């Protein structure tokens, strides 16, 4: 079985057996995929008690939890895990059964082929990105708080790594070619530029990642594409499905 859901932001309440009773019949060979903004590797302190307990709790579920990265992840910490090959693609194993599916990979999971590509541009940064070491940090922060402008802090709550490198995008292209540019599912955090335009009605600007995903959308044969980021549950069309709190079975 494969289930899929949207942004968690470090809140894993939806995986409680009361809310997600299907897990009672699941095993570690069954999977729940999070479409980014997993948020379980977030705190600066690598041994934060609450976060450690949450990850251990997720690992103790009957199934295996998989996630692509979103924009709200601590990329310094994610990147510090060793890269391993798992089911055909590159991963970071956060726990034995809590696994980060890296960008531009094709996995064979439960008999389905899945292309993964995390990351997205943050939309909640209209106040800007502050540098914690800057001499005017506190002054700027107070002014932004006074004006209720959303801001983030570099390497504390925002990372440039939210957007991919050219190398990651090229790796994705290469891996898709190896699979004949055809997969069963695509799992990302954001979506293709044209899909984003339908969802946002002009609110969101295309960026190098949405443009890359547009290219992938045009040239790849896929059955369904699941993504998060826009905090809603919506079928954009019959193939592209935006998820937030819902957990749906896809296989
Ligand atoms: Fe989010």
XYZ file of C-alpha atoms and ligand atoms in Angstrom:
252
model
C 0.000 0.000 0.000
C 1.053 3.581 -0.631
C -0.666 6.515 1.072
C 0.209 10.150 0.496
C -0.368 13.440 2.314
C 0.663 17.109 2.276
C 2.636 19.514 4.475
C 3.122 18.503 8.126
C 5.389 21.317 9.440
C 6.520 19.045 12.261
C 2.950 18.247 13.389
C 2.352 14.516 12.948
C -1.013 14.314 14.694
C -2.699 13.096 11.500
C -0.698 9.834 11.781
C -2.373 9.014 15.078
C -4.183 5.626 14.887
C -7.457 7.395 15.750
C -7.224 9.689 12.686
C -5.414 7.220 10.415
C -6.805 3.810 11.494
C -5.734 2.213 8.182
C -2.269 1.786 9.720
C -3.564 -1.124 11.781
C -3.297 -3.392 8.727
C -0.059 -1.846 7.395
C 3.506 -3.186 7.623
C 6.957 -1.662 7.073
C 6.535 -2.670 3.403
C 3.635 -0.185 3.212
C 4.346 3.508 2.829
C 3.082 6.982 3.688
C 4.679 9.750 1.608
C 4.730 13.398 2.740
C 4.825 15.925 -0.155
C 7.338 18.241 1.563
C 7.371 20.634 4.522
C 7.858 17.492 6.607
C 9.360 19.618 9.373
C 10.634 16.715 11.462
C 14.270 17.748 10.965
C 13.929 21.398 11.864
C 15.483 22.378 15.178
C 19.027 23.767 15.298
C 19.768 21.537 18.266
C 20.345 18.065 16.788
C 19.411 16.403 20.075
C 16.237 18.413 20.748
C 14.164 16.181 23.055
C 10.736 16.883 21.563
C 11.931 16.389 17.978
C 13.804 13.179 18.855
C 10.661 11.799 20.524
C 8.492 12.721 17.506
C 10.861 11.031 15.038
C 11.089 7.942 17.281
C 7.281 7.878 17.451
C 7.033 8.066 13.631
C 9.607 5.271 13.377
C 7.478 3.160 15.740
C 4.443 3.261 13.395
C 3.504 0.034 11.605
C 4.442 1.513 8.179
C 7.412 3.342 6.619
C 7.287 7.162 6.395
C 8.829 8.767 3.309
C 9.116 12.465 2.489
C 10.399 14.812 -0.176
C 11.767 18.081 1.197
C 9.691 21.239 1.082
C 10.885 24.785 1.575
C 10.466 24.724 5.356
C 13.103 22.131 6.255
C 16.415 22.586 8.040
C 18.620 21.896 5.004
C 21.871 22.215 6.991
C 20.719 19.245 9.059
C 19.119 17.257 6.205
C 22.311 17.584 4.154
C 24.382 16.328 7.103
C 22.912 12.795 6.880
C 24.908 10.314 4.781
C 23.497 9.635 1.305
C 22.370 6.034 0.833
C 20.854 4.206 -2.139
C 17.404 2.789 -1.354
C 14.955 1.237 -3.823
C 16.830 2.701 -6.791
C 17.367 6.278 -5.636
C 19.301 8.488 -3.222
C 17.932 8.939 0.310
C 18.795 10.245 3.760
C 17.734 7.765 6.427
C 16.556 9.879 9.369
C 15.406 6.714 11.148
C 15.277 3.104 9.800
C 11.679 3.756 8.648
C 11.657 7.574 8.294
C 13.336 8.311 4.979
C 14.035 11.501 2.976
C 13.626 10.910 -0.778
C 16.153 13.191 -2.458
C 15.648 15.420 -5.505
C 15.659 14.058 -9.052
C 15.423 10.360 -8.146
C 13.283 7.530 -9.498
C 12.318 4.942 -6.862
C 10.634 1.563 -7.265
C 8.333 1.452 -4.253
C 5.692 -1.261 -3.749
C 5.908 -2.030 -7.473
C 5.321 1.595 -8.529
C 7.889 3.918 -10.114
C 8.021 7.332 -8.440
C 9.965 10.445 -9.516
C 10.701 12.771 -6.605
C 11.736 16.411 -6.534
C 11.467 18.461 -3.343
C 11.944 22.173 -2.718
C 9.944 25.345 -3.393
C 10.195 29.130 -3.142
C 8.992 30.426 0.231
C 5.951 32.698 -0.110
C 5.974 33.882 3.504
C 9.033 36.168 3.313
C 7.657 39.548 2.188
C 9.589 41.193 5.056
C 12.845 39.694 3.783
C 15.568 37.309 4.953
C 17.578 38.495 7.954
C 21.177 37.586 8.744
C 21.593 36.698 12.416
C 25.193 38.044 12.514
C 24.340 41.423 10.915
C 24.890 44.422 13.258
C 21.361 45.726 12.569
C 19.675 42.308 13.039
C 17.686 43.204 16.169
C 16.702 46.609 14.808
C 15.428 45.112 11.554
C 13.646 42.305 13.358
C 11.804 44.688 15.682
C 10.717 46.877 12.738
C 9.367 43.839 10.863
C 7.555 42.544 13.936
C 5.991 45.974 14.470
C 4.779 46.051 10.857
C 3.517 42.418 11.076
C 5.598 41.597 8.006
C 6.561 37.914 7.659
C 10.328 37.434 7.654
C 12.730 34.537 8.027
C 16.300 34.174 9.268
C 19.042 32.679 7.101
C 20.147 29.220 8.365
C 17.617 29.449 11.245
C 14.229 29.437 9.503
C 15.179 29.861 5.824
C 17.722 28.223 3.527
C 18.731 29.120 -0.058
C 18.746 25.337 -0.541
C 14.941 25.521 -0.766
C 15.600 25.879 -4.517
C 17.545 23.211 -6.415
C 20.994 23.388 -7.952
C 21.508 22.887 -11.688
C 23.211 19.594 -10.782
C 20.064 18.302 -9.004
C 17.864 19.312 -11.943
C 20.218 17.634 -14.423
C 20.297 14.467 -12.292
C 16.486 14.394 -12.444
C 16.496 14.720 -16.242
C 19.108 11.949 -16.523
C 17.252 9.569 -14.206
C 14.003 10.092 -16.101
C 15.728 9.329 -19.428
C 17.003 6.047 -17.932
C 13.339 5.199 -17.167
C 12.187 6.102 -20.690
C 10.683 9.388 -19.411
C 7.818 7.422 -17.913
C 6.875 6.842 -14.256
C 3.708 5.935 -12.399
C 3.774 8.848 -9.959
C 5.537 12.183 -9.557
C 5.880 13.532 -6.004
C 7.055 17.118 -5.461
C 6.527 19.986 -3.034
C 5.682 22.735 -5.524
C 4.327 22.242 -9.040
C 4.790 23.242 -12.681
C 4.512 26.972 -13.570
C 1.261 26.504 -15.535
C -0.298 24.471 -12.699
C 0.777 27.129 -10.191
C -0.850 29.814 -12.385
C -4.189 27.952 -12.225
C -3.919 27.557 -8.449
C -2.684 31.024 -7.570
C -4.589 33.189 -10.019
C -1.499 35.391 -10.462
C -0.458 35.351 -6.794
C 2.701 33.276 -7.342
C 5.540 34.045 -9.741
C 7.204 31.282 -11.772
C 10.759 30.493 -10.623
C 13.568 28.199 -11.861
C 12.004 25.221 -10.038
C 8.421 25.672 -11.310
C 9.884 26.206 -14.809
C 11.918 22.991 -14.448
C 8.812 21.114 -13.274
C 6.959 22.543 -16.292
C 9.628 20.970 -18.522
C 9.222 17.654 -16.640
C 5.428 17.909 -16.983
C 5.676 18.388 -20.757
C 8.105 15.567 -21.478
C 7.265 12.887 -18.883
C 4.497 10.318 -19.098
C 2.927 9.866 -15.643
C -0.327 8.642 -14.158
C -0.638 11.036 -11.194
C 1.371 13.958 -9.818
C 1.033 14.758 -6.100
C 2.307 17.962 -4.495
C 1.867 20.138 -1.380
C 3.115 23.675 -0.643
C -0.097 25.601 -1.414
C -1.901 24.451 1.776
C -5.103 23.132 0.211
C -6.660 19.844 -0.899
C -7.577 20.187 -4.558
C -7.629 18.173 -7.794
C -6.206 20.699 -10.256
C -7.097 18.293 -13.075
C -7.375 14.512 -13.337
C -3.575 14.032 -13.040
C -2.285 16.792 -10.743
C -3.405 16.647 -7.140
C -2.649 19.185 -4.417
C -2.682 17.757 -0.893
C -2.628 19.309 2.561
C -3.987 17.491 5.622
C -5.735 14.700 3.728
C -4.121 11.260 3.667
C -5.195 9.382 0.546
C -4.412 5.890 -0.707
C -2.808 5.863 -4.171
C -1.808 2.194 -4.425
Fe 4.052 24.499 3.840
